[in-house]
Structures are given as structure tokens and as C-alpha cells.
Coordinates of C-alpha atoms in Angstrom, one line a residue:
M1 CA 132.3 134.6 -73.1
E2 CA 128.7 135.6 -73.7
Q3 CA 127.5 132.2 -72.5
I4 CA 129.5 132.7 -69.2
K5 CA 127.8 136.0 -68.6
I6 CA 124.4 134.5 -69.2
N7 CA 125.2 131.6 -66.8
R8 CA 126.4 134.1 -64.1
F9 CA 123.2 136.2 -64.5
F10 CA 121.1 133.0 -64.3
Y11 CA 122.9 131.9 -61.1
F12 CA 122.1 135.3 -59.5
L13 CA 118.5 135.3 -60.6
P14 CA 117.1 134.1 -57.2
Y15 CA 119.0 136.9 -55.4
L16 CA 117.9 139.4 -58.0
V17 CA 114.2 138.4 -57.5
F18 CA 114.6 138.7 -53.7
F19 CA 116.3 142.1 -54.0
T20 CA 113.6 143.4 -56.3
G21 CA 110.8 142.2 -54.1
S22 CA 112.5 143.7 -51.1
F23 CA 113.0 147.1 -52.8
L24 CA 109.4 147.3 -54.0
F25 CA 108.1 146.5 -50.5
F26 CA 110.2 148.9 -48.5
G27 CA 110.4 151.6 -51.1
F28 CA 106.7 151.8 -51.9
F29 CA 104.4 149.7 -49.6
A30 CA 106.1 149.9 -46.2
D31 CA 107.4 153.5 -46.6
Y32 CA 106.1 154.2 -43.1
I33 CA 109.2 152.4 -41.7
E34 CA 111.5 154.9 -43.4
F35 CA 109.3 157.8 -42.2
Y36 CA 109.4 156.7 -38.5
Q37 CA 113.1 156.0 -38.5
E38 CA 114.1 159.2 -40.3
K39 CA 112.1 161.2 -37.8
L40 CA 113.6 159.3 -34.9
S41 CA 117.0 161.1 -35.0
L42 CA 118.7 163.9 -36.9
F43 CA 122.2 163.3 -38.4
I44 CA 124.2 166.5 -38.2
F45 CA 127.4 167.1 -40.2
S46 CA 129.6 168.7 -37.5
R47 CA 132.5 167.8 -35.3
D48 CA 130.5 168.4 -32.1
Y49 CA 127.9 165.9 -33.2
L50 CA 130.6 163.3 -34.0
N51 CA 132.2 163.9 -30.6
D52 CA 128.9 163.6 -28.8
N53 CA 127.9 160.4 -30.5
I54 CA 131.3 158.5 -30.5
T55 CA 131.4 157.8 -26.8
Q56 CA 132.1 154.1 -26.5
P57 CA 132.7 150.9 -28.5
G58 CA 129.8 150.4 -30.9
S59 CA 128.7 154.0 -31.0
L60 CA 130.5 154.4 -34.4
L61 CA 128.2 151.7 -35.7
I62 CA 125.1 153.6 -34.6
Y63 CA 126.7 156.8 -36.1
L64 CA 127.0 154.9 -39.5
G65 CA 123.4 153.6 -39.2
R66 CA 122.1 157.1 -38.5
F67 CA 124.0 158.5 -41.5
L68 CA 122.4 156.0 -43.8
T69 CA 119.0 156.5 -42.2
T70 CA 119.1 160.2 -43.1
F71 CA 118.5 159.1 -46.7
Y72 CA 115.2 157.6 -45.6
Y73 CA 113.8 161.1 -46.1
Y74 CA 113.1 159.7 -49.6
P75 CA 111.4 156.2 -49.0
V76 CA 112.5 154.9 -52.4
V77 CA 116.2 155.6 -51.4
G78 CA 115.5 154.0 -48.0
G79 CA 114.1 150.9 -49.7
L80 CA 117.2 150.7 -51.8
I81 CA 119.5 150.9 -48.8
I82 CA 117.6 148.3 -46.8
S83 CA 117.4 145.9 -49.7
L84 CA 121.1 146.3 -50.5
I85 CA 122.2 145.5 -47.0
I86 CA 119.9 142.5 -46.8
S87 CA 121.2 141.3 -50.2
L88 CA 124.8 141.8 -49.1
I89 CA 124.1 139.6 -46.0
I90 CA 122.8 136.9 -48.3
C91 CA 125.8 137.3 -50.6
M92 CA 128.3 137.1 -47.8
I93 CA 126.7 134.0 -46.3
S94 CA 126.7 132.4 -49.7
K95 CA 130.4 133.2 -50.2
I96 CA 131.3 131.9 -46.7
I97 CA 129.4 128.6 -47.3
N98 CA 131.0 128.3 -50.7
Y99 CA 134.5 128.7 -49.2
L100 CA 133.9 126.3 -46.3
T101 CA 132.3 123.6 -48.4
G102 CA 133.5 124.2 -51.9
K103 CA 129.8 124.1 -53.1
R104 CA 127.4 126.8 -54.1
S105 CA 124.6 127.5 -51.7
I106 CA 121.5 129.6 -52.5
L107 CA 118.6 128.3 -50.4
L108 CA 120.3 128.7 -46.9
P109 CA 121.5 132.3 -47.6
L110 CA 117.9 133.1 -48.9
L111 CA 116.4 131.8 -45.7
F112 CA 118.8 134.1 -43.7
G113 CA 117.9 136.9 -46.0
T114 CA 114.2 136.3 -45.3
A115 CA 114.8 136.4 -41.6
F116 CA 116.4 139.9 -41.9
F117 CA 113.6 141.0 -44.2
I118 CA 111.1 140.0 -41.6
L119 CA 113.2 141.8 -38.9
Q120 CA 113.2 145.0 -40.9
T121 CA 109.4 145.0 -41.4
N122 CA 109.2 146.1 -37.7
Y123 CA 109.4 149.9 -37.7
Q124 CA 111.4 149.8 -34.4
Y125 CA 114.2 147.6 -35.9
L126 CA 117.0 150.0 -36.6
L127 CA 119.3 149.7 -39.6
F128 CA 122.6 149.5 -37.5
N129 CA 121.6 146.0 -36.4
S130 CA 121.8 144.6 -39.9
I131 CA 124.9 146.6 -40.7
G132 CA 126.5 145.2 -37.6
V133 CA 125.8 141.6 -38.7
L134 CA 126.9 142.3 -42.2
L135 CA 130.3 143.7 -41.1
Q136 CA 131.0 140.7 -39.0
L137 CA 130.3 138.4 -42.0
V138 CA 132.6 140.5 -44.2
L139 CA 135.5 140.4 -41.6
F140 CA 135.0 136.6 -41.1
Y141 CA 135.1 135.9 -44.8
L142 CA 138.3 138.0 -45.2
A143 CA 139.8 136.4 -42.1
I144 CA 139.3 132.8 -43.4
K145 CA 140.2 133.4 -47.0
Y146 CA 142.8 136.2 -47.1
F147 CA 144.2 137.0 -43.6
K148 CA 147.2 134.9 -42.4
G149 CA 148.5 134.1 -39.0
F150 CA 147.5 136.2 -36.1
L151 CA 146.2 139.1 -38.2
P152 CA 142.5 138.5 -37.4
V153 CA 143.4 138.5 -33.7
I154 CA 145.3 141.7 -34.0
I155 CA 142.5 143.4 -35.9
F156 CA 139.8 142.2 -33.5
P157 CA 140.3 144.8 -30.7
F158 CA 140.0 147.6 -33.2
W159 CA 137.0 145.9 -34.7
Y160 CA 135.4 145.8 -31.3
L161 CA 135.9 149.5 -30.8
F162 CA 134.1 150.1 -34.1
T163 CA 131.2 147.6 -33.9
G164 CA 130.9 147.0 -30.1
G165 CA 128.9 144.0 -29.0
Y166 CA 128.3 142.8 -32.5
A167 CA 132.0 142.0 -32.8
W168 CA 131.3 138.9 -30.7
I169 CA 129.5 137.4 -33.7
F170 CA 132.9 137.5 -35.6
A171 CA 134.7 136.2 -32.5
L172 CA 132.5 133.2 -32.0
L173 CA 132.3 132.5 -35.8
F174 CA 136.1 132.6 -36.0
T175 CA 136.4 130.4 -32.8
L176 CA 134.2 127.7 -34.3
Y177 CA 136.0 127.9 -37.6
L178 CA 139.4 127.4 -35.9
F179 CA 138.0 124.7 -33.7
F180 CA 136.8 122.6 -36.6
K181 CA 139.9 123.4 -38.7
S182 CA 142.4 122.2 -36.1
F183 CA 142.0 123.1 -32.4
K184 CA 145.5 121.7 -31.6
K185 CA 147.2 124.1 -34.0
E186 CA 144.9 127.1 -33.6
W187 CA 144.2 127.1 -29.8
A188 CA 146.7 129.9 -29.2
K189 CA 144.8 132.2 -31.6
I190 CA 141.5 131.5 -29.7
V191 CA 143.0 132.1 -26.3
T192 CA 144.9 135.3 -27.4
L193 CA 141.8 136.7 -29.0
Y194 CA 139.7 136.5 -25.8
V195 CA 142.4 137.5 -23.4
V196 CA 143.2 140.6 -25.4
I197 CA 139.6 141.7 -25.7
F198 CA 138.7 141.2 -22.1
I199 CA 141.8 143.1 -21.0
L200 CA 140.7 145.9 -23.4
I201 CA 137.2 146.0 -21.9
Y202 CA 138.6 146.0 -18.3
L203 CA 140.9 148.9 -19.1
L204 CA 138.0 150.9 -20.8
K205 CA 135.8 150.2 -17.8
E206 CA 138.4 151.2 -15.1
F207 CA 140.3 154.0 -16.7
V208 CA 138.6 155.5 -19.8
I209 CA 134.8 155.1 -20.2
F210 CA 133.7 154.0 -16.7
Q211 CA 130.7 152.2 -18.1
P212 CA 129.4 148.9 -16.5
F213 CA 131.0 145.8 -17.8
R214 CA 127.8 144.4 -19.2
T215 CA 127.2 147.6 -21.2
L216 CA 130.7 147.5 -22.7
L217 CA 130.2 143.8 -23.5
V218 CA 126.9 144.1 -25.5
F219 CA 126.4 147.7 -26.6
P220 CA 124.8 148.7 -29.0
F221 CA 122.8 145.4 -29.0
S222 CA 119.6 146.3 -27.2
I223 CA 115.8 145.6 -27.1
E224 CA 115.1 149.3 -27.8
G225 CA 116.9 149.2 -31.1
I226 CA 115.3 145.9 -32.2
G227 CA 111.8 146.2 -31.0
S228 CA 109.3 143.3 -30.8
R229 CA 111.5 141.3 -33.2
F230 CA 114.0 140.6 -30.4
K231 CA 112.8 137.0 -30.1
L232 CA 113.5 136.4 -33.7
F233 CA 116.8 138.4 -33.9
T234 CA 118.6 136.4 -31.2
P235 CA 118.1 132.9 -32.7
V236 CA 119.0 134.2 -36.2
I237 CA 122.3 135.6 -34.7
G238 CA 122.8 132.2 -33.0
L239 CA 122.4 130.3 -36.3
I240 CA 124.8 132.7 -38.1
I241 CA 127.4 132.0 -35.4
L242 CA 126.9 128.3 -35.9
L243 CA 127.5 128.5 -39.7
P244 CA 130.8 126.6 -39.5
L245 CA 128.8 123.8 -37.9
L246 CA 125.7 124.0 -40.0
V247 CA 127.6 123.6 -43.3
K248 CA 128.9 120.2 -42.0
I249 CA 125.3 118.9 -41.9
K250 CA 124.4 117.0 -45.0
F251 CA 121.2 118.3 -46.4
K252 CA 119.7 117.7 -49.8
P253 CA 116.8 119.9 -50.8
P254 CA 113.8 118.1 -52.3
L255 CA 115.0 118.4 -55.8
M256 CA 115.8 115.5 -58.2
P257 CA 119.5 114.9 -57.8
R258 CA 120.0 114.4 -61.5
Q259 CA 118.2 117.5 -62.6
K260 CA 120.1 120.1 -64.6
E261 CA 121.5 123.1 -62.8
S262 CA 119.2 125.4 -64.8
F263 CA 116.1 123.6 -63.5
K264 CA 117.4 124.0 -59.9
I265 CA 117.9 127.7 -60.4
I266 CA 114.4 128.1 -61.7
I267 CA 113.0 126.3 -58.7
L268 CA 115.1 128.4 -56.3
T269 CA 114.0 131.5 -58.1
L270 CA 110.4 130.5 -57.5
I271 CA 111.2 129.8 -53.8
S272 CA 112.9 133.2 -53.6
L273 CA 109.7 134.9 -55.0
I274 CA 107.5 132.9 -52.6
L275 CA 109.7 133.9 -49.6
V276 CA 109.8 137.6 -50.3
S277 CA 106.1 137.7 -51.2
A278 CA 105.0 135.8 -48.1
S279 CA 107.3 137.9 -45.9
S280 CA 105.8 141.1 -47.5
V281 CA 102.2 140.0 -46.8
L282 CA 103.0 139.0 -43.2
G283 CA 105.2 142.0 -42.5
F284 CA 102.9 144.7 -43.8
N285 CA 101.0 146.5 -41.1
R286 CA 98.1 148.6 -42.4
V287 CA 97.5 150.2 -39.0
Y288 CA 101.1 151.5 -38.9
K289 CA 101.0 152.7 -42.5
E290 CA 97.8 154.7 -41.9
Y291 CA 99.1 156.2 -38.7
F292 CA 102.4 157.3 -40.0
H293 CA 100.9 158.7 -43.1
A294 CA 98.6 160.8 -40.9
E295 CA 101.7 161.9 -38.9
K296 CA 103.5 162.8 -42.1
L297 CA 100.6 165.0 -43.3
F298 CA 100.6 166.6 -39.9
S299 CA 104.3 167.3 -39.9
Q300 CA 103.9 169.0 -43.3
G301 CA 101.1 171.2 -42.0
M302 CA 98.6 169.7 -44.4
Y303 CA 95.7 169.8 -41.9
N304 CA 92.8 169.6 -44.3
E305 CA 94.4 166.7 -46.1
L306 CA 94.9 165.0 -42.7
I307 CA 91.3 165.4 -41.7
Q308 CA 90.1 164.0 -45.0
Y309 CA 92.6 161.1 -44.8
V310 CA 91.5 160.1 -41.3
A311 CA 87.8 160.4 -42.4
R312 CA 88.5 157.9 -45.3
H313 CA 90.6 155.6 -43.0
P314 CA 88.8 155.5 -39.7
S315 CA 91.1 154.8 -36.8
T316 CA 90.8 154.2 -33.1
N317 CA 94.5 154.9 -32.5
R318 CA 94.9 157.5 -29.8
L319 CA 97.8 159.3 -31.4
T320 CA 96.0 159.5 -34.8
I321 CA 92.9 161.1 -33.2
Y322 CA 95.1 163.4 -31.1
L323 CA 96.8 164.7 -34.2
N324 CA 93.5 164.9 -36.1
N325 CA 92.0 167.0 -33.2
I326 CA 94.8 169.5 -33.5
A327 CA 94.3 169.7 -37.2
L328 CA 90.6 170.3 -36.6
C329 CA 91.5 173.1 -34.1
E330 CA 94.0 174.7 -36.5
T331 CA 91.3 174.8 -39.2
G332 CA 88.6 176.1 -36.7
R333 CA 86.4 173.0 -36.9
L334 CA 87.1 171.2 -33.6
N335 CA 83.6 171.9 -32.2
D336 CA 82.0 171.2 -35.5
R337 CA 83.5 167.8 -36.3
F338 CA 84.8 166.5 -33.0
F339 CA 82.4 163.6 -32.8
Y340 CA 82.9 162.6 -36.4
F341 CA 85.9 160.7 -35.0
P342 CA 86.1 158.3 -32.0
Q343 CA 87.2 160.1 -28.9
S344 CA 88.5 159.0 -25.5
P345 CA 86.2 159.9 -22.6
D346 CA 89.2 160.5 -20.4
G347 CA 90.5 163.2 -22.8
Q348 CA 93.5 161.3 -23.9
S349 CA 92.6 161.9 -27.6
L350 CA 92.6 165.7 -26.9
F351 CA 95.9 166.1 -25.0
L352 CA 98.6 163.7 -23.9
K353 CA 99.8 163.2 -20.3
W354 CA 103.6 163.4 -19.7
E355 CA 105.4 160.1 -20.2
M356 CA 109.1 159.7 -20.0
Y357 CA 109.2 156.7 -22.3
G358 CA 107.4 155.6 -25.4
E359 CA 106.0 157.8 -28.2
V360 CA 104.1 160.4 -26.2
L361 CA 106.8 162.8 -25.2
R362 CA 107.9 163.7 -28.7
R363 CA 104.3 164.5 -29.8
G364 CA 102.9 166.2 -26.7
A365 CA 104.3 169.6 -27.7
Y366 CA 101.9 169.9 -30.6
F367 CA 98.8 170.5 -28.4
Y368 CA 100.5 173.2 -26.4
Y369 CA 101.9 174.9 -29.6
S370 CA 98.4 174.9 -31.2
T371 CA 96.7 176.4 -28.1
G372 CA 99.3 179.2 -27.6
M373 CA 101.1 177.6 -24.6
I374 CA 104.4 178.2 -26.4
N375 CA 106.7 177.9 -23.3
E376 CA 105.2 174.5 -22.5
A377 CA 105.6 173.3 -26.2
L378 CA 109.3 174.4 -25.9
R379 CA 109.7 172.4 -22.7
W380 CA 108.3 169.2 -24.1
A381 CA 110.4 169.4 -27.3
F382 CA 113.6 170.3 -25.4
E383 CA 113.1 167.6 -22.8
N384 CA 112.7 165.0 -25.5
M385 CA 115.9 166.1 -27.2
V386 CA 117.8 165.9 -23.9
M387 CA 116.5 162.4 -23.2
K388 CA 116.6 160.8 -26.7
G389 CA 118.8 163.1 -28.8
I390 CA 118.0 165.6 -31.5
T391 CA 115.2 164.8 -33.8
P392 CA 114.0 166.8 -36.8
E393 CA 110.6 167.7 -35.4
D394 CA 111.9 168.6 -31.9
L395 CA 114.6 170.9 -33.3
R396 CA 112.0 172.6 -35.6
M397 CA 109.7 173.0 -32.6
V398 CA 112.5 174.6 -30.5
I399 CA 113.3 177.0 -33.4
K400 CA 109.7 178.0 -33.9
T401 CA 109.0 178.6 -30.2
E402 CA 112.1 180.6 -29.7
I403 CA 111.2 182.8 -32.7
I404 CA 107.7 183.3 -31.3
N405 CA 109.1 184.2 -27.9
G406 CA 111.5 186.7 -29.5
N407 CA 114.7 184.8 -28.5
Y408 CA 116.2 185.4 -31.9
T409 CA 119.8 184.7 -31.0
V410 CA 118.9 181.3 -29.5
A411 CA 116.7 180.5 -32.5
L412 CA 119.5 181.4 -34.9
K413 CA 121.8 179.0 -33.0
Y414 CA 119.4 176.1 -33.4
A415 CA 118.8 177.0 -37.0
S416 CA 122.5 176.8 -37.7
I417 CA 122.4 173.2 -36.3
L418 CA 119.5 172.4 -38.6
K419 CA 121.5 173.8 -41.5
N420 CA 124.2 171.2 -41.0
T421 CA 121.9 168.5 -42.4
I422 CA 121.2 167.2 -45.9
F423 CA 117.4 167.5 -46.2
Y424 CA 116.5 170.2 -43.7
K425 CA 119.1 172.7 -44.9
K426 CA 116.6 174.7 -47.1
E427 CA 114.2 175.0 -44.2
A428 CA 117.0 176.2 -41.9
E429 CA 118.0 178.9 -44.5
E430 CA 114.4 180.1 -44.5
F431 CA 114.6 180.5 -40.7
E432 CA 117.8 182.4 -41.1
R433 CA 116.3 184.7 -43.7
L434 CA 113.3 185.4 -41.4
L435 CA 115.6 186.1 -38.4
A436 CA 117.6 188.5 -40.6
D437 CA 114.5 190.6 -40.9
V438 CA 112.7 190.2 -37.5
G439 CA 110.2 192.9 -38.5
S440 CA 108.6 190.5 -40.9
I441 CA 107.8 187.9 -38.2
E442 CA 104.6 189.8 -37.2
S443 CA 103.2 189.3 -40.7
H444 CA 104.4 185.7 -41.0
P445 CA 101.4 183.4 -41.8
E446 CA 102.4 181.1 -38.9
F447 CA 104.5 182.9 -36.4
G448 CA 102.5 186.1 -36.6
I449 CA 99.3 184.3 -35.7
K450 CA 101.0 182.2 -33.0
R451 CA 102.5 185.3 -31.4
K452 CA 99.1 186.8 -31.1
E453 CA 97.7 183.6 -29.7
K454 CA 100.6 183.1 -27.2
T455 CA 99.5 183.2 -23.6
E456 CA 101.3 185.9 -21.7
H457 CA 100.5 184.5 -18.3
D458 CA 103.3 182.1 -17.4
F459 CA 102.7 179.3 -14.9
F460 CA 103.8 175.9 -13.9
S461 CA 101.9 173.5 -16.1
I462 CA 100.2 170.4 -14.7
T463 CA 101.3 167.6 -17.1
D464 CA 99.2 164.9 -15.4
N465 CA 96.0 166.9 -16.0
P466 CA 96.3 169.2 -19.1
Y467 CA 92.7 170.4 -18.7
I468 CA 93.8 172.4 -15.7
N469 CA 96.3 174.2 -18.0
L470 CA 93.4 175.1 -20.3
E471 CA 91.6 176.6 -17.3
K472 CA 94.6 178.6 -16.3
V473 CA 95.1 180.0 -19.8
F474 CA 91.5 180.8 -20.3
S475 CA 91.2 182.6 -16.9
S476 CA 93.9 185.0 -18.0
D477 CA 93.2 185.1 -21.8
S478 CA 89.5 184.7 -22.3
L479 CA 89.8 185.6 -26.0
N480 CA 91.9 182.6 -26.9
R481 CA 89.6 180.9 -29.3
K482 CA 91.6 177.7 -29.7
V483 CA 91.8 177.2 -25.9
F484 CA 88.0 177.8 -25.8
E485 CA 87.4 175.1 -28.4
Y486 CA 89.6 172.6 -26.5
K487 CA 87.8 173.5 -23.3
M488 CA 84.4 172.9 -24.8
A489 CA 85.5 169.6 -26.4
Y490 CA 86.7 168.4 -23.0
L491 CA 83.4 169.5 -21.3
M492 CA 81.5 167.6 -23.9
L493 CA 83.6 164.5 -23.4
T494 CA 83.0 164.6 -19.6
E495 CA 79.3 165.6 -20.2
D496 CA 79.6 168.7 -17.9
Y497 CA 76.3 170.3 -18.9
E498 CA 76.5 173.2 -16.5
G499 CA 80.0 174.1 -17.7
I500 CA 78.8 173.9 -21.3
A501 CA 75.8 176.0 -20.7
S502 CA 77.7 178.8 -18.9
A503 CA 80.5 178.8 -21.5
L504 CA 78.1 179.3 -24.4
A505 CA 77.8 183.0 -23.4
R506 CA 81.4 183.6 -24.5
L507 CA 80.8 182.7 -28.2
N508 CA 80.0 186.3 -29.2
N509 CA 83.1 187.7 -27.6
L510 CA 85.3 185.1 -29.3
G511 CA 84.1 186.2 -32.7
F512 CA 82.0 183.1 -33.6
K513 CA 79.7 183.9 -36.5
K514 CA 77.6 180.8 -35.8
V515 CA 77.3 178.3 -33.0
P516 CA 79.4 175.3 -33.7
V517 CA 77.4 172.2 -34.6
H518 CA 78.4 170.1 -31.6
L519 CA 77.8 173.0 -29.2
E520 CA 74.3 173.3 -30.7
E521 CA 73.7 169.6 -30.0
A522 CA 75.1 170.0 -26.5
A523 CA 72.8 173.0 -25.9
M524 CA 69.8 170.9 -26.8
V525 CA 70.7 168.4 -24.1
C526 CA 71.4 171.2 -21.6
R527 CA 68.0 172.6 -22.2
M528 CA 66.3 169.2 -21.8
S529 CA 68.2 168.5 -18.6
G530 CA 67.1 171.7 -17.0
S531 CA 70.3 173.8 -17.4
A532 CA 69.4 177.3 -18.4
L533 CA 71.0 178.5 -21.6
P534 CA 72.7 182.0 -21.4
D535 CA 72.1 184.9 -23.7
M536 CA 74.2 184.3 -26.8
G537 CA 73.5 187.7 -28.3
S538 CA 72.9 187.6 -32.0
L539 CA 73.8 183.9 -32.2
K540 CA 70.9 181.4 -32.3
I541 CA 70.5 177.7 -32.4
D542 CA 69.8 176.5 -35.9
P543 CA 66.2 175.3 -36.1
Q544 CA 67.4 172.3 -38.1
T545 CA 69.4 171.2 -35.1
E546 CA 66.2 171.1 -33.0
V547 CA 64.5 169.1 -35.7
R548 CA 67.4 166.5 -35.7
F549 CA 67.3 166.3 -32.0
N550 CA 63.6 165.5 -32.0
Q551 CA 64.3 162.9 -34.7
F552 CA 67.0 161.4 -32.5
L553 CA 64.7 161.1 -29.5
Q554 CA 61.8 159.7 -31.6
T555 CA 64.1 157.0 -33.0
F556 CA 65.2 156.1 -29.5
R557 CA 61.6 155.9 -28.2
S558 CA 60.5 153.9 -31.2
Y559 CA 62.8 151.1 -29.9
G560 CA 61.2 151.1 -26.5
N561 CA 63.9 153.4 -25.0
N562 CA 66.2 150.4 -25.1
L563 CA 69.9 151.5 -25.6
K564 CA 71.1 148.2 -27.0
T565 CA 68.3 147.7 -29.5
A566 CA 68.3 151.3 -30.7
Q567 CA 72.1 151.6 -31.0
P568 CA 72.7 150.4 -34.7
F569 CA 69.9 152.6 -35.9
L570 CA 71.0 155.7 -34.0
K571 CA 74.6 155.1 -35.1
Q572 CA 73.7 154.9 -38.7
K573 CA 72.0 158.3 -38.7
F574 CA 73.4 160.1 -35.6
G575 CA 76.7 158.4 -35.0
N576 CA 78.7 161.7 -35.5
T577 CA 76.7 163.7 -33.0
F578 CA 77.2 164.7 -29.3
W579 CA 73.8 163.0 -28.6
Y580 CA 75.1 159.6 -29.7
Y581 CA 78.3 160.0 -27.8
G582 CA 76.3 160.9 -24.6
F583 CA 74.2 157.8 -24.9
Y584 CA 77.0 155.2 -25.6
H585 CA 80.1 156.4 -23.8

């Protein structure tokens, strides 16, 4: 008996190695995948949420996928879920091949598992796709081994209602199986299966759901839920459908036919290790990992840590710099360290233009929230929820803005929605405690400050040119320091020296104890270009800034005033200054 157990463990060793490698990769190295997908939607335990999300065939599959994705809140758990589903796909393919051929198969199932591993390394590839495939394999295995007569045909319409377009994988698999088994005896099952399902789709289209025929046919299969891996996903599905045909192809792996079974298992274990290792190396994306880690720090309000992280991991990603600039503003250092990081001359690293699609809409609210345009922050967050469903960050933003605006009943309503979740329940309870004692909001470390910074002058915002919004806010609230810092950052980006010079006079009124570093640098350029500097009261330009400016000019002149020749030397010593930006952008 003990020997049998050892042999069984030895047989599963290639699968165990693959599972372990997958778990380590998704749980620890590629945790950015779980972070992105967990923030993409919010699973709410309520009847209303269920009713809103179960609207057509296949939506229950998405519902199941979102439920499991909720546990991505902890990347280690997410890595376990992903690896388990991939391993179950491998296991089911192995069982199907074993039933169809009477022989054990390890290599082919591992190759399919590798394909799903690679698919999952794309952060846009959602879990419900793999679940959909797994469920079809499970039903197919049950249908060919245990179900008798017309039972699979009877089950199929209900299966279609559950898994939607993915049910066609089972239908085509079962069709091929029956065709090769005995078409003359089984043709009635094949015809009945397709007649029943097309009648069902027609009835749904005409009398129940009123969705287009194509949508009912394929949903939830879509490019949006698969991402850039779509070109890999479709042929993999095609090969799975062809399994009853593939197993008939005689193929002997390059192993000695007379070798012992134990030797083959060792070789296959090494192949499994190579497959999962190579897929991990190829699938890992450092750029995505760094960006999503930065976004994670931002969502947790760890602004200083975010700034330090971006400084250690330089990035040209527009969204990374956008979030970092907000962190600089929230810590009062936007005009001191703005040019320590690469910036977009068009201002796209300062604020985002309205986009209905992509990743912009769900992040644009952060700029408006930071600068006191609370109503606009609420609009961005609410619009994104209307278009793409409730997400954790959007719901949190809506609650915060409603609290700041004094709409406590509305805020409490949204907090009750957040409370019906697993991992945001504690935060929702904190909102409820705060709303139970609204007098404490004024002294709250976040909401009290935001309420004071909130612009009282309401207006229609210009989403295509956010700088105009800054001007409108500043014209009615000239003491909004964060708006001033953003305005000055934009003026420096556009090298508006007259605007910079005239705005310097406001530093005293805004409570600055010293002139920010980059504004000192800009003032030097203004003076050199002939723009008169205003009276800044007790604030003075640091003499060391003048010394550094003279050194900058001397370095440039020492290379014959040649921009190209002088660039590496100026970048080395002055690359984080407004002067360098003005020369090379």
C-alpha cells in the first residue's frame, strides 16, 4: 500500500512542480496582476448586486469570476486560486486523454497548462475565461464517462445559461467525440443539441433579453476580458476543441521507448520545471510591476513612500508620474521636486484629459480631489462606475466627496454598499462611525483639510483642458495653495515666464516660508530674459540658487554653447532643474 502511494505521488510530481512554480510566480513576483484585477471591480454580497449582474447567459460565469477575484486582495491567495484553476485544467485534460486513449498523458496537458499560464500573465486576462474553459472540460469528462443517453443534450441548455458562449467548447467537443465514436448511431444527439440551443437563443433574443444574436452567441467571450493575449487564447481554445482528434494522432516523445516509467517521470518533471520557469521569465513585466506598486502605495495614501519608490525606480509612464505629482502636491513639494521626475510638456503628467475608455477615467478624479475640486472628483468617479461598474476606489471616492460636501445621507448609503464586501467592511464601518458623529469631520485629518481646501465657486469644468479649471478656481480662491502649485508647475512646463514672474508675488499671501526650489530656478531665467520680478516681501531668492545658475551657464558656455555636446554634462549635474528642462524640452 505504501509503495502504491509513493508511485501515485511520483506520477503527480510534474504537476506538483508546475503548480508550485505557478503559485510562486503569481503569489509573489507577479502580484501586480492580482492588484489590478481586484481593483477592477467590487464584489458586493447583496441581492441587488446579484440581480444587476445576472442579466444574460454567461453573466453568472462573470459573477463567479468576480467572487474569486475578490480574494486577490491578498496576492498570495490570488496566486493560489490562479494556480489551482490552471492545475485543474491540466488535470481534466489528462483525465480526458486517459479515458479516450486508455493511456496516461502528462506532456500534452502540461503544454495546455503552460498556455493558460502565459495567458494569465497578462494583467488584462480575467479569471472567468479560465474558469469557463475548466467547466467545459469538467462537463465533457462527465458526459463521456458517466452520463448516459440524451442526458448531456438535456443539460446543455442550462449549461449555456450558466456559462454563455463558453458552452460552445463543450458542444463542439461533444460533437467531435460523438462523430468519431459512431456518427450513424449518435447523429440524433448532435442534431438535437444544436436545434434546442438555437431555439433557446432565438426565444431569448425575441421575448426575454432582447440582445443581438451575436452577443447571445458569444458572451462573455470578448477581447476586453482577454486583453492582448486574444491571439493566443483563440488557437488554444481551438486545440482543446480538437482534443478527440488530437488523441488519435500517434506521437512518441523523444524518450527511449524501453526506459523505465520512473525515468520518464523524471524527464517530464524537468520539462515541467523548464516550462513554468521559461513562462515566468517571459511573462514577467517589470514596467507593470513598478507601476501597479506605485498605484498601490498611492491608494493607501503612502505619499512619501510613493515618491521614494518612483525616485528609486525611474519611470516615464504617464500615469506613474501623474500619481507621483499628486503625492508631491499632497506633501507640499510639487514646486520643489517637480523636475526630479520626467514630465510631459503638454501637461499630461499633471492632469488627465477626459477619456471614455482605457485607464484614464478611473484615475482622473485624484487630481481634482487633491486640488479641492470636490464636485469634479465626484463626477469622474461616478461616471466611471456608471460605465464600468462599481470599483473599490471609485466607491471610496464617492463616499469621501459626499462627506466633504456634507451629503451625509448619501454618503451613508454608499458606505452601506461598501460594508457588504469582505475586505472593505472595516473601512465602511469607519465611515459609518464618522457619519454618526458629523461634528468630528471638521477635525478629521483628511476630510477636515479637504473641506477647507474645497472650492466654493461651482462651474462647468473643461475636461479637455484642465488648466482652465485651475485658472477658474484660482480666480475665486486665491489662497488655495495646491491649486497655485499646480498652476506654477504648468507655467513652468509651458515656459510662460511672464506668468511665472507675475505669480511669484502671491507666495507671501499663500503662507510660503521660502521660495520653492524650482520657482527660484524659474525666477533666475525670468530675470535673465528681461521679465521684472515682483516684490515677494520677506521672501528672497537663495544666493546658492544664483551660484548654481551661474555654474549652469558656465558649463553650457564651456562647450561652445552647443546644446547637443553640453547635454550629458548638464544632465549629470543639473538634470533635476528647471534650467535643464527649459533647454532640452
